[in-house]
Short mmCIF file of C-alpha atoms and ligand atoms in Angstrom, two decimals:
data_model
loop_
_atom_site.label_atom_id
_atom_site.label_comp_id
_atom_site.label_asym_id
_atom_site.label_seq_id
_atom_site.Cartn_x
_atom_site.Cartn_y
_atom_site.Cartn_z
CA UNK A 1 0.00 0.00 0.00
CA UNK A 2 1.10 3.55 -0.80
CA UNK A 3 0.20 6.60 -0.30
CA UNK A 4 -0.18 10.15 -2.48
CA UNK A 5 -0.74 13.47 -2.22
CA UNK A 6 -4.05 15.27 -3.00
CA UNK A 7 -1.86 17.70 -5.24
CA UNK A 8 -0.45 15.35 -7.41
CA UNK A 9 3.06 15.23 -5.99
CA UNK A 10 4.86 12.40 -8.27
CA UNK A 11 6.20 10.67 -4.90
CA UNK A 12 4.50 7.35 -3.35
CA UNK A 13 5.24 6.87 0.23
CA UNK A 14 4.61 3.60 2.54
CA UNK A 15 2.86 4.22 6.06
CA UNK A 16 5.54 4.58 8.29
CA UNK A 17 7.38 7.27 6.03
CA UNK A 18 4.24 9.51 6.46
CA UNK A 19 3.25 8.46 10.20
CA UNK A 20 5.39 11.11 11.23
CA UNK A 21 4.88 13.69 8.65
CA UNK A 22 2.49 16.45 8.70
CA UNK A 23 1.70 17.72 4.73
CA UNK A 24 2.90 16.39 1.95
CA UNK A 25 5.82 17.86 0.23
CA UNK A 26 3.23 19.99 -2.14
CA UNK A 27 1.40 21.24 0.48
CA UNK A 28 -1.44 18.00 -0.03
CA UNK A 29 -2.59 15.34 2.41
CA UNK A 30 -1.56 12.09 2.31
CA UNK A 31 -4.38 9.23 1.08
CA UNK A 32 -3.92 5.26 -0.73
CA UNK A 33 -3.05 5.29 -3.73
CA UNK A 34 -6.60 3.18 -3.53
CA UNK A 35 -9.24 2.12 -1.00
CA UNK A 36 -8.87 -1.31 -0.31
CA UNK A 37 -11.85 -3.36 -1.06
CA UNK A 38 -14.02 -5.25 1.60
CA UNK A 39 -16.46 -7.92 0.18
CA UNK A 40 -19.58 -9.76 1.84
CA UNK A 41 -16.95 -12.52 3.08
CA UNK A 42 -14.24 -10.29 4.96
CA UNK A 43 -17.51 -8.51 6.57
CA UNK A 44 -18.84 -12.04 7.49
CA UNK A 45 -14.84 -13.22 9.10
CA UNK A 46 -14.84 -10.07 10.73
CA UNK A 47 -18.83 -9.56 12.59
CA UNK A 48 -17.74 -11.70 15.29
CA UNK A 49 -14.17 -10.06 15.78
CA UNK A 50 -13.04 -8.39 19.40
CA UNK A 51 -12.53 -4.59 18.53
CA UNK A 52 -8.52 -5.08 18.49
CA UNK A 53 -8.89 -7.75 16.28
CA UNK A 54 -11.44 -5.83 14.52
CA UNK A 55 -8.78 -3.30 14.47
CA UNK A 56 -5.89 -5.43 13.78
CA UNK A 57 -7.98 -6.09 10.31
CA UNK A 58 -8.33 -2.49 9.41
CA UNK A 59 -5.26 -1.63 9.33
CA UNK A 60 -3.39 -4.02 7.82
CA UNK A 61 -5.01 -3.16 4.87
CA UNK A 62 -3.34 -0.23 5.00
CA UNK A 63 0.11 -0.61 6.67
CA UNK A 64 2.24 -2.95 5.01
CA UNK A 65 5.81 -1.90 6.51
CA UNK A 66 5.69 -3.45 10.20
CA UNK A 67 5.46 -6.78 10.79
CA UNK A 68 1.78 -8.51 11.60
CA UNK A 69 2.91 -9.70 14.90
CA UNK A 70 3.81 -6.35 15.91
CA UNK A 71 0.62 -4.11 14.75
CA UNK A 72 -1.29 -7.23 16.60
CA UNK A 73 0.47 -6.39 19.91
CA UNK A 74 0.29 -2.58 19.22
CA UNK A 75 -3.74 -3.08 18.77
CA UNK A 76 -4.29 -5.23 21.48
CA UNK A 77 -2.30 -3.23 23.69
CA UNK A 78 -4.10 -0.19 22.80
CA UNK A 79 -7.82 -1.33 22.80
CA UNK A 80 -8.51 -2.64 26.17
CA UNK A 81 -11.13 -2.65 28.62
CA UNK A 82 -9.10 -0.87 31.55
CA UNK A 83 -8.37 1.91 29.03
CA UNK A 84 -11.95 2.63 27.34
CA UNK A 85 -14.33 1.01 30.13
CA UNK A 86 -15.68 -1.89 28.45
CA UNK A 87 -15.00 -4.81 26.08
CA UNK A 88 -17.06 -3.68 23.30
CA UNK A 89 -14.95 -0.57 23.45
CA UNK A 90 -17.49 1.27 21.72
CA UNK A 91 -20.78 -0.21 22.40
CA UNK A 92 -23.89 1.22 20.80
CA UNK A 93 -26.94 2.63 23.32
CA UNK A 94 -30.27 2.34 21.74
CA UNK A 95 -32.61 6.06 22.25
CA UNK A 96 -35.73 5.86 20.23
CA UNK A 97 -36.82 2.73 17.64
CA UNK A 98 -33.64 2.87 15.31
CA UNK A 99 -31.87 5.28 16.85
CA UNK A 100 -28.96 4.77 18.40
CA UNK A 101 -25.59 6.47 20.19
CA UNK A 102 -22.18 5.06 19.15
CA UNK A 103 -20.25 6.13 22.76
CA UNK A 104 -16.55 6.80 21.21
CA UNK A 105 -15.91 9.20 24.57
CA UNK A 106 -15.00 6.90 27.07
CA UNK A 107 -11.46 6.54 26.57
CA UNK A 108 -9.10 8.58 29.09
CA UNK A 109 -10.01 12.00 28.10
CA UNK A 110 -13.74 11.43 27.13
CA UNK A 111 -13.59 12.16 23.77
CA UNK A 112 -13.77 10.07 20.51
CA UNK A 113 -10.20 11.84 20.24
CA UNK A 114 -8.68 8.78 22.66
CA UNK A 115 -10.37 6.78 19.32
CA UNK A 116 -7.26 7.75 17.24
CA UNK A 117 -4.65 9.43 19.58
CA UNK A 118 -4.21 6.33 21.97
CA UNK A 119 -3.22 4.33 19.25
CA UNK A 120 -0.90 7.13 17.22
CA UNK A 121 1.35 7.02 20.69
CA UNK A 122 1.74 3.40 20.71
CA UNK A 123 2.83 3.39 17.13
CA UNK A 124 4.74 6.68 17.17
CA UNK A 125 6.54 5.06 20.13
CA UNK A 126 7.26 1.57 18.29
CA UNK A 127 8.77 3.85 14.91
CA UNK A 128 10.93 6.30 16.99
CA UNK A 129 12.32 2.85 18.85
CA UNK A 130 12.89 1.02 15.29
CA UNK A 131 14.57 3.86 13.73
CA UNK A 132 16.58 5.25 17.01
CA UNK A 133 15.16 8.91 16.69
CA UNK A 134 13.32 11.25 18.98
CA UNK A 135 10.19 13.59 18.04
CA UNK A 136 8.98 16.47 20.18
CA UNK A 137 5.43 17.06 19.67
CA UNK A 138 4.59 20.49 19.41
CA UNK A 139 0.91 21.61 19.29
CA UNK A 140 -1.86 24.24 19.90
CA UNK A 141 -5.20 22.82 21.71
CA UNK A 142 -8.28 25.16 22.92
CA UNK A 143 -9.32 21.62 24.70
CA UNK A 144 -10.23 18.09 23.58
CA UNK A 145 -6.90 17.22 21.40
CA UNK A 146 -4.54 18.78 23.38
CA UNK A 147 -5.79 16.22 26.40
CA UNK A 148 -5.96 13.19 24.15
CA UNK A 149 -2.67 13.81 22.67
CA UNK A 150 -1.26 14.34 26.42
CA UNK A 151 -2.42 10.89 27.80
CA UNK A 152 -1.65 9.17 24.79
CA UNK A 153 2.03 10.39 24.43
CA UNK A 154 2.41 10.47 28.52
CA UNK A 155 5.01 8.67 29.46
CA UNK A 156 6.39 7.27 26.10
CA UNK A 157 9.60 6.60 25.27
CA UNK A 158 11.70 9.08 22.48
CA UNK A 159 8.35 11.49 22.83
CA UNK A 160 8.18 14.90 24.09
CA UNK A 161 4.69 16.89 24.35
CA UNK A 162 4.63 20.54 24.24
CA UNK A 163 1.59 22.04 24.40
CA UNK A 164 0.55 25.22 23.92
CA UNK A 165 -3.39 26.57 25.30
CA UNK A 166 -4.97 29.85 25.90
CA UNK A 167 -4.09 31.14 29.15
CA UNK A 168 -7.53 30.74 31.30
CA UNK A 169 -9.67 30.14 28.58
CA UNK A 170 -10.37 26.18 28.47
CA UNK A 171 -13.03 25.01 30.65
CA UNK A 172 -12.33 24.43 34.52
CA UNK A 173 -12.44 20.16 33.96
CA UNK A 174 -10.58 20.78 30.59
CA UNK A 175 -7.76 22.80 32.08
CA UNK A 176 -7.41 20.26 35.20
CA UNK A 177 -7.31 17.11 33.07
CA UNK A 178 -4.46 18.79 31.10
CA UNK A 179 -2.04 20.12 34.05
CA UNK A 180 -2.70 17.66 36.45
CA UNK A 181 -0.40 14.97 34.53
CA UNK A 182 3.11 14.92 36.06
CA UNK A 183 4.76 13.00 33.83
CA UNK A 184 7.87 14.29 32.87
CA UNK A 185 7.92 14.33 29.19
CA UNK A 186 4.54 16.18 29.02
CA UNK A 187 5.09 20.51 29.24
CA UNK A 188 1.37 22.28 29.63
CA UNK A 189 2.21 25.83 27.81
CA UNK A 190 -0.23 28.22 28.98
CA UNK A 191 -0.47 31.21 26.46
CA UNK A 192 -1.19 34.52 27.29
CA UNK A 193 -3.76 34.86 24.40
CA UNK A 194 -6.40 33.45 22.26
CA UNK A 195 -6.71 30.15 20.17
CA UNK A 196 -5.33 31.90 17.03
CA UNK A 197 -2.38 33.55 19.06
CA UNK A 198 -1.27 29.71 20.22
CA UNK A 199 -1.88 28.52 16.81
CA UNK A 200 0.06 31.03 15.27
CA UNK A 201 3.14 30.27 18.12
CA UNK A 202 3.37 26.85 16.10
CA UNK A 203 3.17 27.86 12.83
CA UNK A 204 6.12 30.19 12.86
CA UNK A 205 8.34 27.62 15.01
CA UNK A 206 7.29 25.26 12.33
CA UNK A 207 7.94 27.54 9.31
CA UNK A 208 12.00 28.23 10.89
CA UNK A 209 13.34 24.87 9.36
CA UNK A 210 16.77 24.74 11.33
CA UNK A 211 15.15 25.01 14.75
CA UNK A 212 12.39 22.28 13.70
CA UNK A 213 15.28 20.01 12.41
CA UNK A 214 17.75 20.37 14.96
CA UNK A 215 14.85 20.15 17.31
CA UNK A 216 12.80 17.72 15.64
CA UNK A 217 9.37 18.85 15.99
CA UNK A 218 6.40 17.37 15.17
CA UNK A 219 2.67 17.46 15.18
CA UNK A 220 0.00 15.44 16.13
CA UNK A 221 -2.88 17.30 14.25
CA UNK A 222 -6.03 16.07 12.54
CA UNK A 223 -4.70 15.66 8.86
CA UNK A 224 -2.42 12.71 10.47
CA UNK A 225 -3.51 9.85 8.33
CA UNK A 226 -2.89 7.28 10.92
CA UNK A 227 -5.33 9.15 12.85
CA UNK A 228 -8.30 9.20 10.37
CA UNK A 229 -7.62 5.24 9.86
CA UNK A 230 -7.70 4.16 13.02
CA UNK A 231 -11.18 6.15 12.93
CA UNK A 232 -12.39 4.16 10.25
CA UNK A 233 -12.62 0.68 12.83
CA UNK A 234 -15.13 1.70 14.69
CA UNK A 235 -17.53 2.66 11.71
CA UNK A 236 -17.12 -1.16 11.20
CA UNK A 237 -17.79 -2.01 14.77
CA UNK A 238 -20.54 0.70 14.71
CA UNK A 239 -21.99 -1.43 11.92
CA UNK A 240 -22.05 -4.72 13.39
CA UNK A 241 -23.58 -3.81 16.63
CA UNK A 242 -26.23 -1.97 14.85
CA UNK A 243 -26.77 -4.99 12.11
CA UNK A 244 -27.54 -8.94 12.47
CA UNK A 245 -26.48 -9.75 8.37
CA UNK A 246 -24.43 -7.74 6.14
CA UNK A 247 -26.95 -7.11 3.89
CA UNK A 248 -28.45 -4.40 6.07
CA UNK A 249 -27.51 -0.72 5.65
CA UNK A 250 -26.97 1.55 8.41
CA UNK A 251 -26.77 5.58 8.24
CA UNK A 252 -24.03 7.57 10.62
CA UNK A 253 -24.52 10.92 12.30
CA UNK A 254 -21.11 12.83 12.95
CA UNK A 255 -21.19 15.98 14.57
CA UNK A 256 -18.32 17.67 12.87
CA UNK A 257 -15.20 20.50 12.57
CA UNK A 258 -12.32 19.40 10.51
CA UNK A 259 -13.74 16.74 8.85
CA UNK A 260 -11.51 14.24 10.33
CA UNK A 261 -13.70 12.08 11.59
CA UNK A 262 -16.64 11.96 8.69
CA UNK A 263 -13.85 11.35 6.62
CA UNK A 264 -13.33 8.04 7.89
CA UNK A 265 -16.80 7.35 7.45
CA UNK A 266 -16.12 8.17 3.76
CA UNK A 267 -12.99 5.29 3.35
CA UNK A 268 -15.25 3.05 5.34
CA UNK A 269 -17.57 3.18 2.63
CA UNK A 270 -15.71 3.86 -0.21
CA UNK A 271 -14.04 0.06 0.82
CA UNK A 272 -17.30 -1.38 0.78
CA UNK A 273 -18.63 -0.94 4.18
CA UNK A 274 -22.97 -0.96 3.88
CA UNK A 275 -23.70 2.77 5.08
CA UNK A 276 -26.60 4.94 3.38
CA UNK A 277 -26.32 8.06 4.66
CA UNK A 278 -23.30 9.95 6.19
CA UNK A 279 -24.98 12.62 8.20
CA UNK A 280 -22.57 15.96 8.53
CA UNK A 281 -23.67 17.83 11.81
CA UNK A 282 -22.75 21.47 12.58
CA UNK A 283 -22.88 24.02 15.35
CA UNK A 284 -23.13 27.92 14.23
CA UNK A 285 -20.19 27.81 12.32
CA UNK A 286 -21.76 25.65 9.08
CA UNK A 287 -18.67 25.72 6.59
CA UNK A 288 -19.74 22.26 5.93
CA UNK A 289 -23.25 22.15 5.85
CA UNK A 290 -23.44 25.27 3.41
CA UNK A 291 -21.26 22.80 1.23
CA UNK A 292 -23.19 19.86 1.50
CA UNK A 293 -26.79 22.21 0.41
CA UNK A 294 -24.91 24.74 -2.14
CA UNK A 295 -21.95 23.25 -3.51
CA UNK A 296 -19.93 26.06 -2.56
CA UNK A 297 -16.98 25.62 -0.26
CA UNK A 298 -16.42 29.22 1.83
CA UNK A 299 -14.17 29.10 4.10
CA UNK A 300 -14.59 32.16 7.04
CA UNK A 301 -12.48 35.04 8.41
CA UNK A 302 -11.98 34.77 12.19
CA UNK A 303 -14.72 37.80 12.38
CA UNK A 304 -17.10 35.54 11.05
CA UNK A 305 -16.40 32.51 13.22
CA UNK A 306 -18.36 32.02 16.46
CA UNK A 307 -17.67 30.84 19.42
CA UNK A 308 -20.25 28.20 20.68
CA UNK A 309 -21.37 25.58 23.15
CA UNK A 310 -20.18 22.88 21.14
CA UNK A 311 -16.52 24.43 21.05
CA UNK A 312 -14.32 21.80 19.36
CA UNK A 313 -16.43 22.38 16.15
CA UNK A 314 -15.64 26.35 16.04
CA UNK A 315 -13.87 25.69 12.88
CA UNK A 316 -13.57 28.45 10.14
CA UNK A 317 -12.27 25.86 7.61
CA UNK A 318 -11.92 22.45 7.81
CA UNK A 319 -8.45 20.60 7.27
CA UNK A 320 -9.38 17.47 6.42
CA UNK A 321 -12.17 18.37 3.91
CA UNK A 322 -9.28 18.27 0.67
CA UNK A 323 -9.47 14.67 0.90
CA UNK A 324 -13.06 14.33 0.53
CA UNK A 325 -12.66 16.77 -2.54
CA UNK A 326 -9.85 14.43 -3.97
CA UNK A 327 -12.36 11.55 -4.76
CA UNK A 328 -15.09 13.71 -5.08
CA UNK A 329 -13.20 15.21 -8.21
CA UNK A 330 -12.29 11.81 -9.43
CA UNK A 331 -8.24 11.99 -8.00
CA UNK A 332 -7.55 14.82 -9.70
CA UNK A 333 -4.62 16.09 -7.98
CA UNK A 334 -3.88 19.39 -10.81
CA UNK A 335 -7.63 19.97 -9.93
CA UNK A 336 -7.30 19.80 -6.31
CA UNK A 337 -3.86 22.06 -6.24
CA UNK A 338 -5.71 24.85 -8.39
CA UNK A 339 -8.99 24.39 -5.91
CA UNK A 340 -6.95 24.68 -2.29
CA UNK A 341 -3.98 26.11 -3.44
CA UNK A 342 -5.07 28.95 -5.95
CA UNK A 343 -8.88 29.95 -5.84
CA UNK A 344 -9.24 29.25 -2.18
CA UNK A 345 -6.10 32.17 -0.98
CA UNK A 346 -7.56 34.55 -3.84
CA UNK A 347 -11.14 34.01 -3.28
CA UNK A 348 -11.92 32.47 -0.31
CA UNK A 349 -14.10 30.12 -1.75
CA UNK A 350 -14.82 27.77 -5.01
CA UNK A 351 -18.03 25.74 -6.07
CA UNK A 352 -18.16 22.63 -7.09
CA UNK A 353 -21.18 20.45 -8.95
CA UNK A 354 -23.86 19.96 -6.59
CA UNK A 355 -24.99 16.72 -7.34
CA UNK A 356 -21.91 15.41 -7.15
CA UNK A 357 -22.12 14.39 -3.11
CA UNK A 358 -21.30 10.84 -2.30
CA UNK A 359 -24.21 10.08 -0.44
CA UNK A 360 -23.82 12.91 2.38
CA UNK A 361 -26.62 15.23 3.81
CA UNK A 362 -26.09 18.12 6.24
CA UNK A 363 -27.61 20.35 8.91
CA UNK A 364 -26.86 22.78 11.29
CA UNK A 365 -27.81 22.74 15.00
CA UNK A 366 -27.61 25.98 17.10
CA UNK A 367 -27.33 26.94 20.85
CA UNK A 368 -31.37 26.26 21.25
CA UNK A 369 -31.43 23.14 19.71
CA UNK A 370 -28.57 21.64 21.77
CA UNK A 371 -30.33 22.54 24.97
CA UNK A 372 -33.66 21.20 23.43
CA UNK A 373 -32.04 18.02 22.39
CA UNK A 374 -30.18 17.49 25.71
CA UNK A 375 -33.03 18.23 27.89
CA UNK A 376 -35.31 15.83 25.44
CA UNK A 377 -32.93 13.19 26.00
CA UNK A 378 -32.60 13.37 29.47
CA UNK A 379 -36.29 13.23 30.00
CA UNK A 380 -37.43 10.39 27.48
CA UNK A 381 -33.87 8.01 28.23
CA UNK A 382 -32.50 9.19 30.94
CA UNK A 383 -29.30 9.61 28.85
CA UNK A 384 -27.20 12.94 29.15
CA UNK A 385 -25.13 13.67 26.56
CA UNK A 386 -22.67 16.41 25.62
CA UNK A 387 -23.37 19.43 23.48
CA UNK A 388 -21.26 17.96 20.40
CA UNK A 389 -23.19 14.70 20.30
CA UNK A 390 -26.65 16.70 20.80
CA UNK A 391 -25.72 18.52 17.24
CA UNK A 392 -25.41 15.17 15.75
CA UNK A 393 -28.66 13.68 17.03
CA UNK A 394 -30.50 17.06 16.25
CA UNK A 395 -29.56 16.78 12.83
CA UNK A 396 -29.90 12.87 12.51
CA UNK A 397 -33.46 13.23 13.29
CA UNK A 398 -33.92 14.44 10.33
CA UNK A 399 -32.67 12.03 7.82
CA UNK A 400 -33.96 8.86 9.80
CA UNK A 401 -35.82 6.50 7.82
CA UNK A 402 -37.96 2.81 8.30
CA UNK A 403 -35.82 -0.10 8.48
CA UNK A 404 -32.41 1.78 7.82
CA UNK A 405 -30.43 2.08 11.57
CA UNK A 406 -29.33 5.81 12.41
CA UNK A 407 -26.01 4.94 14.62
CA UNK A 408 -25.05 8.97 16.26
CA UNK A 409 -21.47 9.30 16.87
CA UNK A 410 -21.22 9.75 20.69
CA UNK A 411 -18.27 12.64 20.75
CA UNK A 412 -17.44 13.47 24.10
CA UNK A 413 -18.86 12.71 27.54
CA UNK A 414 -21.39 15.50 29.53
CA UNK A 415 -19.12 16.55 32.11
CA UNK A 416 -16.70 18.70 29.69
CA UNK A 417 -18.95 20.99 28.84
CA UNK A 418 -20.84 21.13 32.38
CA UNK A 419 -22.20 25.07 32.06
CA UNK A 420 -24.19 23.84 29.05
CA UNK A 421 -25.24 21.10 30.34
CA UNK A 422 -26.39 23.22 33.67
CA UNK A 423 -28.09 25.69 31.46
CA UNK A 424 -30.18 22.50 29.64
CA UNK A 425 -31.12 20.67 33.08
CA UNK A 426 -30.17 23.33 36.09
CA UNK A 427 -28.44 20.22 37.47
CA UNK A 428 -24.37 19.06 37.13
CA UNK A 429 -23.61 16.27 34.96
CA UNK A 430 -22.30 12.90 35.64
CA UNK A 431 -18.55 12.75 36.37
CA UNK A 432 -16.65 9.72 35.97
CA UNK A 433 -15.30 8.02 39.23
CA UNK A 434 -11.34 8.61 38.45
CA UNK A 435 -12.17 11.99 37.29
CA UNK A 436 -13.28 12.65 40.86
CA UNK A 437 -11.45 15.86 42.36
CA UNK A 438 -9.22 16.63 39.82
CA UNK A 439 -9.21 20.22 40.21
CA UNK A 440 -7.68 19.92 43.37
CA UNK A 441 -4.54 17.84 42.35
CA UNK A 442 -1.18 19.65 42.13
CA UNK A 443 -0.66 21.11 38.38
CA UNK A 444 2.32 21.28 36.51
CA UNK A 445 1.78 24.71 33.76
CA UNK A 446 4.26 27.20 32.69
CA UNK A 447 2.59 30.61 31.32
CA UNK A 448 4.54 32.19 28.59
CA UNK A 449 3.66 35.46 26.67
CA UNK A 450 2.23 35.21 22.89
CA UNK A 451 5.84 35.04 21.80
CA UNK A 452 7.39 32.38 19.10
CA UNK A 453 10.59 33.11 20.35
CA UNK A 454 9.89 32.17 24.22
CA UNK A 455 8.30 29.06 23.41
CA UNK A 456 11.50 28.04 21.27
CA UNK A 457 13.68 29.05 23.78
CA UNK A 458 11.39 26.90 26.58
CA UNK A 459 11.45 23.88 24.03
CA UNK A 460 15.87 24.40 23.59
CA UNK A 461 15.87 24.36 27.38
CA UNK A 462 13.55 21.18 28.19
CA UNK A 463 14.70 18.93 24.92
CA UNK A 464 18.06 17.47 27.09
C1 PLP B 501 -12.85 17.21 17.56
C2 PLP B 501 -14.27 17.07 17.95
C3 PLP B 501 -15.32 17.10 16.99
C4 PLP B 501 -15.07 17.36 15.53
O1 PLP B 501 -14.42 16.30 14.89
P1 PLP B 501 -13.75 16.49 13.45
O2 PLP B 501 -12.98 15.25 13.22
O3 PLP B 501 -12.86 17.70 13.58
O4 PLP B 501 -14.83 16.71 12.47
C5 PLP B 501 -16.62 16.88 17.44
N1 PLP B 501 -16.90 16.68 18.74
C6 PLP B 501 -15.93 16.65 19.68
C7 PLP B 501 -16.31 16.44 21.11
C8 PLP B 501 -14.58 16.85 19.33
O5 PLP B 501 -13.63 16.82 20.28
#
């Protein structure tokens, strides 16, 4: 298996060669060269699989350069009860006839983030062993993958986390989860600034190539491709819970920002996978879903982007969309490169043919409806869930039909976003038994000014 650009860069990579890259060399993402294909009797070996076997499946189809007995250990040491709560690791809860929640958040930061990031340390640990190399993760969070990333990388060998936050301006459990870790090889960089200001830190230590060579930083951010595959597993697993034969069809609802993990709904089907509908969910900001009605792509200026209730979908543009637009445009990678690379900087936008969808419908949810949904929810099931996954189920509503299984991508768990969840039901929310006082615990956080040249000079100082 290898893997291209979207922008039509003539080099083919294996797996491991991009596991540790960010964009390709052309400013592209990485995708196969082709979706492998998955017929009636692979779905019938793998229905009865355990989820790291499930896995283990997956992703051999796509990583052919470490050994089977090795990706098996890396799986089954990553998938486990005692790290996601149960053995289904992602069991399905059943609302309403043919409705159901796929719970992705109960991994160690509760959200579907764990999905992807717990495995990325494991393997970024195994490739920095094999090759005798270091990596120090630099990144920008305003929450969910900042945590993930921590506990994932925490304590791993040849890995080095710094992570850079808006001073004050994550929620009260987000902040704790993040600066209570002590391990050694994790730094919390608290930012005096905004989102943008800790974004823009990274970017311009990325963009000065000696320091990010002799250094050897890296990301962890959503384009990673070994993140959106190990996203694609539990579509499968998603399926099989929600199906008893493989001729059945079964629609997903992802409440969505980047794309990232829609995407992987996308390869899951495109290799054969049963699904209907994917159902794109947005908050306030609807990028997407003004896409997925008008054909036009419009990407927004930070005046234009709000800040909402379902936070980690604040997007303005979203990163992993140019992959989507890669098949969607029949692998044209000239077509892409003039699409992302020439009309989108001069006209912040481009259109494409509106038909031309893949089987994806949209909607937008706003502030009222996530209150409505959660409150609904809580009264008819007894169920709370977060404001993320109560855009997804608004919006599935919607598109449910008779005999066809609407599985809702459960994103994170209530108690993140606890003032929403206040405001819906005027009580707290649940909070997970080893989450228990973790505001109170030591915390380990450095505050630096909006500077690219302080955070370089913290990184030179801890990278002994
Ligand atoms: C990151 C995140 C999303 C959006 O996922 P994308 O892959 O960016 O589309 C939705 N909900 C929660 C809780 C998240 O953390």
């Amino acid at each position: 298996m290898l893997y291209v650009s979207t922008r039509g860069h003539a080099d083919r990579k294996h797996f491991s060669e991009i596991l540790l890259e960010g964009l390709a060399p052309d400013g592209g993402l990485y995708l196969p060269e082709s979706y492998p294909k998955v017929d009636a009797a692979t779905l019938a070996k793998w229905r009865p699989l355990s989820y790291p076997q499930l896995a283990f499946e997956v992703l051999s189809l796509y990583i052919d350069d470490i050994p089977a007995a090795d990706l098996k250990r890396i799986c089954e040491k990553t998938y486990t009860p005692a790290v996601f709560g149960t053995k289904e690791i992602v069991p399905l809860k059943k609302l309403e006839e043919g409705v159901y929640l796929e719970a992705l958040s109960n991994g160690p930061t509760l959200a579907f983030k764990d999905m992807a990031m717990q495995l990325l340390g494991n393997l970024f640990e195994y490739e920095l062993a094999r090759r005798g190399e270091e990596l120090n993760i630099l990144g920008a969070t305003s929450g969910d993958t900042g945590s993930a990333a921590e506990y994932a990388m925490k304590g791993k060998k040849g890995v080095r986390v710094f992570m850079t936050s808006p001073n004050g301006r994550m929620s009260p459990f987000q902040q704790a989860q993040m600066f209570s870790l002590q391990d050694a090889n994790i730094h919390n960089l608290a930012i005096e600034g905004v989102f943008d200001d800790c974004q823009d830190i990274v970017k311009a230590v990325s963009n000065d190539l000696a320091f990010k060579r002799k250094y050897r930083i890296g990301t962890v951010n959503s384009i990673n491709w070994a993140r959106l595959v190990a996203q694609v597993v539990y579509y499968f697993a998603g399926y099989f819970q929600a199906t008893k034969a493989n001729g059945e069809r079964v629609s997903f609802a992802v409440p969505s920002g980047n794309f990232g993990n829609i995407c992987a709904g996308h390869v899951a089907r495109m290799m054969g996978l049963p699904i209907d509908k994917l159902v794109l969910a947005t908050n306030e900001n609807d990028v997407l879903d003004e896409f997925f009605r008008t054909g036009v792509y419009r990407v927004r200026g930070s005046a234009d982007t709000h800040e909402t209730s379902s936070p980690s979908m604040d997007i303005s543009k979203a990163s992993n969309f140019e992959r989507f637009v890669f098949d969607l445009v029949g692998r044209d990678g000239a077509k892409v490169k003039k699409l992302f690379a020439e009309d989108l900087p001069a006209k912040g936008q481009f259109e494409l043919a509106r038909d031309a969808k893949f089987g994806f419908v949209s909607g937008k949810s706003t502030h009222a409806d996530r209150l409505a949904t959660i409150r609904d929810t809580y009264e008819r099931f007894g169920i709370m869930i977060d404001t993320h996954t109560a855009d997804g189920l608004k919006v599935a509503r919607q598109y449910v039909q008779p005999g066809i299984p609407m599985v809702v991508l459960e994103t994170a768990l209530p108690i993140k976003f606890a003032a929403t969840i206040v405001e819906a039901l005027g009580r707290e929310p649940e909070r997970p038994a080893k989450f228990e006082g973790i505001e109170k615990l030591p915390r380990r956080v450095t505050v630096l000014p909006a500077d690219a040249k302080t955070v370089q000079e913290y990184i030179a100082a801890h990278c002994a």
